[in-house]
Amino acid sequence: MTKTGNKGGNLRDKLDGNELDLSLSDLNEVPVKELAALPKATVLDLSCNKLSTLPSDFCGLTHLVKLDLSKNKLQQLPADFGRLVNLQHLDLLNNRLVTLPVSFAQLKNLKWLDLKDNPLDPVLAKVAGDCLDEKQCKQCANKVLQHMKAVQADQERERQRRLEVEREAEKKREAKQQAKEAKERELRKREKAEEKERRRKEYDAQKASKKEQEKKPKKETNQAPKSKSGSRPRKPPPRKHTRSWAVLKVLLLLLLLCVAGGLVACRLTGLQQQPLCTSVNTIYDNAVQGLRHHEILQWVLQTDSQQ
């Protein structure tokens, strides 16, 4: 790469008023930093070099009013070329340009333009027309600016359309996602309700089973067991006071033994003459005599005698 500094010294040495002539300098790239340090150089001539591209920072040279890039090898201009808003005169003769950047529409101060000898897009070539004199070059600048503004407007509409399509698509995605989430929420809600109902039924069943188990012993206690034939069994006889009855029988037996012993003693022993035994014997004789007059007892005595 050959720069002006190597060919002809410092750029300030080439500055003539507000004009800086770097033509025929065998440049492969533009010395942007050195040019940015010369804001007085509003007219810049870079014609007849070997420039195939312009760096993006070249568009920061907003102090340029007149720019000559003719007879280079430029295939395209930087996308933000429109930042050169003070540019009034632009010469792009004999390059390899096919299209211009959309930002070209921002060059509102452009009054003169030459695009001859470039392989321009047919539509752009027709709009640009010839630049054989001052009038045609001014018309070229005006027509190309109007065309690029229309292209910019079309691109902006297309961009807006794409944004709208993207928004609609995003809305549909969001609506679909919301519908999906709502469906999932409804499904979870239904599953939760079903689970709650299932647990409630289980709880009711357990509670009913517990009640049945509590009632069963009571029924068995209140109801006597049925026999195998199906008839109800008889109620068991009430319990007797066996112990008291046994004591009573013993007492009665002792009493009878005492009476019998006393009677035998009064009738068979020497106690017969005692006043007590006399009374006992009298009572005994009267009782026997009275019983003999009783019909049933007579019948019993006769039966015994016959036997």
GROMACS .gro file of C-alpha atoms in nm:
model
  307
    1MET     CA    1   0.000   0.000   0.000
    2THR     CA    2   0.130   0.341  -0.098
    3LYS     CA    3   0.029   0.649   0.092
    4THR     CA    4   0.076   1.014   0.015
    5GLY     CA    5   0.319   1.053   0.297
    6ASN     CA    6   0.554   0.811   0.130
    7LYS     CA    7   0.515   0.963  -0.218
    8GLY     CA    8   0.502   1.335  -0.156
    9GLY     CA    9   0.553   1.416   0.209
   10ASN     CA   10   0.299   1.542   0.460
   11LEU     CA   11  -0.064   1.601   0.353
   12ARG     CA   12  -0.044   1.958   0.478
   13ASP     CA   13   0.216   2.022   0.212
   14LYS     CA   14  -0.043   1.934  -0.054
   15LEU     CA   15  -0.317   2.149   0.098
   16ASP     CA   16  -0.386   2.456  -0.118
   17GLY     CA   17  -0.639   2.673   0.063
   18ASN     CA   18  -0.934   2.445   0.108
   19GLU     CA   19  -0.832   2.206  -0.171
   20LEU     CA   20  -0.637   1.885  -0.120
   21ASP     CA   21  -0.521   1.708  -0.434
   22LEU     CA   22  -0.434   1.339  -0.383
   23SER     CA   23  -0.496   1.231  -0.740
   24LEU     CA   24  -0.245   1.011  -0.923
   25SER     CA   25  -0.098   0.908  -0.586
   26ASP     CA   26  -0.116   0.533  -0.645
   27LEU     CA   27  -0.340   0.499  -0.335
   28ASN     CA   28  -0.485   0.162  -0.242
   29GLU     CA   29  -0.668   0.306   0.058
   30VAL     CA   30  -0.772   0.645   0.184
   31PRO     CA   31  -0.565   0.804   0.468
   32VAL     CA   32  -0.877   0.881   0.671
   33LYS     CA   33  -0.702   0.975   0.997
   34GLU     CA   34  -0.475   1.228   0.822
   35LEU     CA   35  -0.774   1.375   0.634
   36ALA     CA   36  -0.978   1.403   0.953
   37ALA     CA   37  -0.696   1.618   1.095
   38LEU     CA   38  -0.749   1.866   0.806
   39PRO     CA   39  -1.106   1.996   0.846
   40LYS     CA   40  -1.016   2.291   0.623
   41ALA     CA   41  -0.977   2.056   0.326
   42THR     CA   42  -1.339   2.075   0.204
   43VAL     CA   43  -1.241   1.990  -0.154
   44LEU     CA   44  -1.076   1.649  -0.192
   45ASP     CA   45  -0.949   1.497  -0.514
   46LEU     CA   46  -0.882   1.120  -0.499
   47SER     CA   47  -0.917   1.052  -0.871
   48CYS     CA   48  -0.691   0.821  -1.071
   49ASN     CA   49  -0.590   0.592  -0.783
   50LYS     CA   50  -0.638   0.221  -0.708
   51LEU     CA   51  -0.920   0.249  -0.452
   52SER     CA   52  -1.152  -0.052  -0.458
   53THR     CA   53  -1.333   0.029  -0.133
   54LEU     CA   54  -1.383   0.316   0.108
   55PRO     CA   55  -1.359   0.246   0.482
   56SER     CA   56  -1.664   0.310   0.698
   57ASP     CA   57  -1.488   0.587   0.891
   58PHE     CA   58  -1.444   0.777   0.564
   59CYS     CA   59  -1.807   0.881   0.609
   60GLY     CA   60  -1.698   1.074   0.918
   61LEU     CA   61  -1.532   1.339   0.695
   62THR     CA   62  -1.848   1.547   0.711
   63HIS     CA   63  -1.660   1.867   0.630
   64LEU     CA   64  -1.624   1.761   0.263
   65VAL     CA   65  -1.813   1.974   0.015
   66LYS     CA   66  -1.662   1.851  -0.312
   67LEU     CA   67  -1.531   1.496  -0.366
   68ASP     CA   68  -1.373   1.348  -0.677
   69LEU     CA   69  -1.348   0.966  -0.679
   70SER     CA   70  -1.342   0.923  -1.056
   71LYS     CA   71  -1.126   0.664  -1.231
   72ASN     CA   72  -1.080   0.424  -0.939
   73LYS     CA   73  -1.197   0.065  -0.889
   74LEU     CA   74  -1.481   0.126  -0.644
   75GLN     CA   75  -1.737  -0.156  -0.649
   76GLN     CA   76  -1.958  -0.009  -0.379
   77LEU     CA   77  -1.987   0.285  -0.143
   78PRO     CA   78  -2.013   0.250   0.238
   79ALA     CA   79  -2.365   0.186   0.368
   80ASP     CA   80  -2.357   0.511   0.571
   81PHE     CA   81  -2.228   0.725   0.284
   82GLY     CA   82  -2.523   0.955   0.349
   83ARG     CA   83  -2.349   1.093   0.657
   84LEU     CA   84  -2.156   1.326   0.421
   85VAL     CA   85  -2.450   1.568   0.447
   86ASN     CA   86  -2.247   1.875   0.336
   87LEU     CA   87  -2.144   1.715   0.007
   88GLN     CA   88  -2.252   1.925  -0.296
   89HIS     CA   89  -2.035   1.792  -0.577
   90LEU     CA   90  -1.961   1.419  -0.629
   91ASP     CA   91  -1.773   1.267  -0.919
   92LEU     CA   92  -1.793   0.886  -0.951
   93LEU     CA   93  -1.701   0.861  -1.318
   94ASN     CA   94  -1.544   0.537  -1.442
   95ASN     CA   95  -1.572   0.304  -1.143
   96ARG     CA   96  -1.736  -0.037  -1.097
   97LEU     CA   97  -2.052   0.070  -0.916
   98VAL     CA   98  -2.376  -0.122  -0.974
   99THR     CA   99  -2.596   0.032  -0.707
  100LEU     CA  100  -2.584   0.312  -0.453
  101PRO     CA  101  -2.647   0.276  -0.078
  102VAL     CA  102  -2.996   0.374   0.041
  103SER     CA  103  -2.840   0.635   0.269
  104PHE     CA  104  -2.747   0.824  -0.051
  105ALA     CA  105  -3.093   0.982  -0.020
  106GLN     CA  106  -2.968   1.179   0.283
  107LEU     CA  107  -2.729   1.387   0.070
  108LYS     CA  108  -2.983   1.670   0.062
  109ASN     CA  109  -2.721   1.930  -0.040
  110LEU     CA  110  -2.595   1.735  -0.345
  111LYS     CA  111  -2.618   1.953  -0.656
  112TRP     CA  112  -2.384   1.783  -0.902
  113LEU     CA  113  -2.330   1.412  -0.977
  114ASP     CA  114  -2.154   1.211  -1.244
  115LEU     CA  115  -2.215   0.833  -1.268
  116LYS     CA  116  -2.102   0.772  -1.626
  117ASP     CA  117  -1.898   0.464  -1.716
  118ASN     CA  118  -2.025   0.249  -1.430
  119PRO     CA  119  -2.204  -0.088  -1.475
  120LEU     CA  120  -2.515   0.058  -1.308
  121ASP     CA  121  -2.837  -0.129  -1.252
  122PRO     CA  122  -3.060  -0.057  -1.557
  123VAL     CA  123  -3.320   0.125  -1.348
  124LEU     CA  124  -3.058   0.342  -1.179
  125ALA     CA  125  -2.880   0.404  -1.511
  126LYS     CA  126  -3.202   0.524  -1.670
  127VAL     CA  127  -3.270   0.758  -1.378
  128ALA     CA  128  -2.915   0.899  -1.378
  129GLY     CA  129  -2.903   0.968  -1.751
  130ASP     CA  130  -2.598   1.142  -1.904
  131CYS     CA  131  -2.364   1.392  -1.743
  132LEU     CA  132  -2.213   1.559  -2.048
  133ASP     CA  133  -2.250   1.915  -1.926
  134GLU     CA  134  -2.323   2.113  -1.611
  135LYS     CA  135  -2.697   2.100  -1.661
  136GLN     CA  136  -2.712   1.724  -1.712
  137CYS     CA  137  -2.491   1.660  -1.408
  138LYS     CA  138  -2.720   1.877  -1.194
  139GLN     CA  139  -3.024   1.690  -1.330
  140CYS     CA  140  -2.847   1.362  -1.256
  141ALA     CA  141  -2.794   1.465  -0.894
  142ASN     CA  142  -3.156   1.572  -0.854
  143LYS     CA  143  -3.306   1.264  -1.023
  144VAL     CA  144  -3.080   1.018  -0.841
  145LEU     CA  145  -3.162   1.180  -0.507
  146GLN     CA  146  -3.535   1.155  -0.579
  147HIS     CA  147  -3.494   0.795  -0.689
  148MET     CA  148  -3.295   0.701  -0.382
  149LYS     CA  149  -3.553   0.870  -0.160
  150ALA     CA  150  -3.822   0.658  -0.326
  151VAL     CA  151  -3.608   0.348  -0.279
  152GLN     CA  152  -3.555   0.445   0.082
  153ALA     CA  153  -3.928   0.496   0.130
  154ASP     CA  154  -4.000   0.158  -0.032
  155GLN     CA  155  -3.745  -0.010   0.187
  156GLU     CA  156  -3.888   0.163   0.493
  157ARG     CA  157  -4.238   0.047   0.397
  158GLU     CA  158  -4.103  -0.302   0.340
  159ARG     CA  159  -3.927  -0.286   0.672
  160GLN     CA  160  -4.246  -0.171   0.841
  161ARG     CA  161  -4.437  -0.446   0.662
  162ARG     CA  162  -4.188  -0.705   0.780
  163LEU     CA  163  -4.207  -0.562   1.131
  164GLU     CA  164  -4.585  -0.580   1.115
  165VAL     CA  165  -4.568  -0.938   0.989
  166GLU     CA  166  -4.325  -1.020   1.266
  167ARG     CA  167  -4.552  -0.852   1.521
  168GLU     CA  168  -4.852  -1.045   1.391
  169ALA     CA  169  -4.651  -1.364   1.399
  170GLU     CA  170  -4.535  -1.280   1.750
  171LYS     CA  171  -4.894  -1.208   1.854
  172LYS     CA  172  -5.004  -1.540   1.708
  173ARG     CA  173  -4.720  -1.716   1.887
  174GLU     CA  174  -4.813  -1.539   2.210
  175ALA     CA  175  -5.182  -1.618   2.160
  176LYS     CA  176  -5.095  -1.979   2.084
  177GLN     CA  177  -4.869  -1.994   2.387
  178GLN     CA  178  -5.136  -1.834   2.604
  179ALA     CA  179  -5.396  -2.079   2.473
  180LYS     CA  180  -5.157  -2.364   2.542
  181GLU     CA  181  -5.087  -2.236   2.892
  182ALA     CA  182  -5.461  -2.183   2.954
  183LYS     CA  183  -5.529  -2.538   2.834
  184GLU     CA  184  -5.255  -2.671   3.060
  185ARG     CA  185  -5.393  -2.470   3.353
  186GLU     CA  186  -5.742  -2.604   3.284
  187LEU     CA  187  -5.606  -2.957   3.260
  188ARG     CA  188  -5.417  -2.918   3.587
  189LYS     CA  189  -5.728  -2.768   3.747
  190ARG     CA  190  -5.943  -3.057   3.626
  191GLU     CA  191  -5.686  -3.314   3.741
  192LYS     CA  192  -5.666  -3.141   4.079
  193ALA     CA  193  -6.046  -3.143   4.109
  194GLU     CA  194  -6.057  -3.512   4.012
  195GLU     CA  195  -5.785  -3.591   4.263
  196LYS     CA  196  -5.971  -3.397   4.530
  197GLU     CA  197  -6.295  -3.580   4.449
  198ARG     CA  198  -6.115  -3.915   4.458
  199ARG     CA  199  -5.962  -3.836   4.797
  200ARG     CA  200  -6.299  -3.717   4.926
  201LYS     CA  201  -6.463  -4.043   4.819
  202GLU     CA  202  -6.185  -4.239   4.984
  203TYR     CA  203  -6.231  -4.036   5.300
  204ASP     CA  204  -6.609  -4.092   5.296
  205ALA     CA  205  -6.559  -4.463   5.234
  206GLN     CA  206  -6.313  -4.491   5.522
  207LYS     CA  207  -6.548  -4.296   5.746
  208ALA     CA  208  -6.845  -4.517   5.651
  209SER     CA  209  -6.636  -4.831   5.705
  210LYS     CA  210  -6.531  -4.705   6.046
  211LYS     CA  211  -6.895  -4.640   6.140
  212GLU     CA  212  -6.993  -4.989   6.026
  213GLN     CA  213  -6.717  -5.139   6.238
  214GLU     CA  214  -6.835  -4.936   6.537
  215LYS     CA  215  -7.198  -5.047   6.489
  216LYS     CA  216  -7.119  -5.418   6.440
  217PRO     CA  217  -7.028  -5.503   6.804
  218LYS     CA  218  -7.344  -5.328   6.926
  219LYS     CA  219  -7.561  -5.534   6.694
  220GLU     CA  220  -7.392  -5.854   6.806
  221THR     CA  221  -7.453  -5.755   7.170
  222ASN     CA  222  -7.815  -5.650   7.121
  223GLN     CA  223  -7.910  -5.939   6.893
  224ALA     CA  224  -7.890  -6.302   7.003
  225PRO     CA  225  -7.714  -6.532   6.759
  226LYS     CA  226  -7.943  -6.729   6.533
  227SER     CA  227  -7.936  -7.106   6.522
  228LYS     CA  228  -7.834  -7.293   6.216
  229SER     CA  229  -8.198  -7.373   6.134
  230GLY     CA  230  -8.279  -7.006   6.129
  231SER     CA  231  -8.501  -7.003   6.442
  232ARG     CA  232  -8.419  -6.768   6.720
  233PRO     CA  233  -8.267  -6.945   7.026
  234ARG     CA  234  -8.438  -6.932   7.360
  235LYS     CA  235  -8.328  -6.684   7.610
  236PRO     CA  236  -8.106  -6.835   7.872
  237PRO     CA  237  -8.273  -6.870   8.216
  238PRO     CA  238  -8.190  -6.602   8.463
  239ARG     CA  239  -7.909  -6.684   8.686
  240LYS     CA  240  -7.996  -6.805   9.035
  241HIS     CA  241  -7.835  -6.688   9.343
  242THR     CA  242  -7.679  -7.028   9.389
  243ARG     CA  243  -7.456  -6.927   9.671
  244SER     CA  244  -7.734  -6.776   9.885
  245TRP     CA  245  -7.963  -7.066   9.811
  246ALA     CA  246  -7.697  -7.316   9.919
  247VAL     CA  247  -7.643  -7.130  10.244
  248LEU     CA  248  -8.019  -7.125  10.306
  249LYS     CA  249  -8.049  -7.498  10.244
  250VAL     CA  250  -7.767  -7.565  10.484
  251LEU     CA  251  -7.935  -7.353  10.750
  252LEU     CA  252  -8.270  -7.524  10.696
  253LEU     CA  253  -8.105  -7.863  10.712
  254LEU     CA  254  -7.932  -7.769  11.034
  255LEU     CA  255  -8.261  -7.644  11.171
  256LEU     CA  256  -8.438  -7.969  11.081
  257LEU     CA  257  -8.156  -8.168  11.232
  258CYS     CA  258  -8.180  -7.966  11.547
  259VAL     CA  259  -8.558  -8.011  11.562
  260ALA     CA  260  -8.531  -8.382  11.485
  261GLY     CA  261  -8.253  -8.424  11.741
  262GLY     CA  262  -8.453  -8.240  12.004
  263LEU     CA  263  -8.763  -8.446  11.927
  264VAL     CA  264  -8.570  -8.773  11.948
  265ALA     CA  265  -8.412  -8.666  12.275
  266CYS     CA  266  -8.748  -8.572  12.425
  267ARG     CA  267  -8.917  -8.899  12.330
  268LEU     CA  268  -8.646  -9.158  12.369
  269THR     CA  269  -8.429  -9.034  12.655
  270GLY     CA  270  -8.477  -8.961  13.015
  271LEU     CA  271  -8.560  -8.603  12.932
  272GLN     CA  272  -8.921  -8.694  12.865
  273GLN     CA  273  -9.027  -8.573  13.211
  274GLN     CA  274  -8.872  -8.230  13.164
  275PRO     CA  275  -9.123  -7.948  13.115
  276LEU     CA  276  -8.975  -7.849  12.777
  277CYS     CA  277  -8.978  -8.204  12.644
  278THR     CA  278  -9.332  -8.250  12.778
  279SER     CA  279  -9.443  -7.952  12.571
  280VAL     CA  280  -9.255  -8.080  12.266
  281ASN     CA  281  -9.406  -8.428  12.299
  282THR     CA  282  -9.755  -8.282  12.338
  283ILE     CA  283  -9.709  -8.070  12.025
  284TYR     CA  284  -9.576  -8.369  11.834
  285ASP     CA  285  -9.868  -8.596  11.943
  286ASN     CA  286 -10.127  -8.331  11.852
  287ALA     CA  287  -9.962  -8.276  11.510
  288VAL     CA  288  -9.959  -8.647  11.433
  289GLN     CA  289 -10.319  -8.686  11.540
  290GLY     CA  290 -10.425  -8.392  11.329
  291LEU     CA  291 -10.248  -8.521  11.024
  292ARG     CA  292 -10.416  -8.859  11.057
  293HIS     CA  293 -10.753  -8.694  11.017
  294HIS     CA  294 -10.635  -8.529  10.691
  295GLU     CA  295 -10.770  -8.717  10.387
  296ILE     CA  296 -10.460  -8.693  10.175
  297LEU     CA  297 -10.237  -8.804  10.453
  298GLN     CA  298 -10.473  -9.098  10.529
  299TRP     CA  299 -10.455  -9.196  10.166
  300VAL     CA  300 -10.075  -9.180  10.180
  301LEU     CA  301 -10.066  -9.384  10.505
  302GLN     CA  302 -10.304  -9.647  10.367
  303THR     CA  303 -10.099  -9.675  10.051
  304ASP     CA  304  -9.786  -9.725  10.253
  305SER     CA  305  -9.957  -9.990  10.470
  306GLN     CA  306 -10.079 -10.178  10.166
  307GLN     CA  307  -9.735 -10.182  10.017
   0.00000   0.00000   0.00000
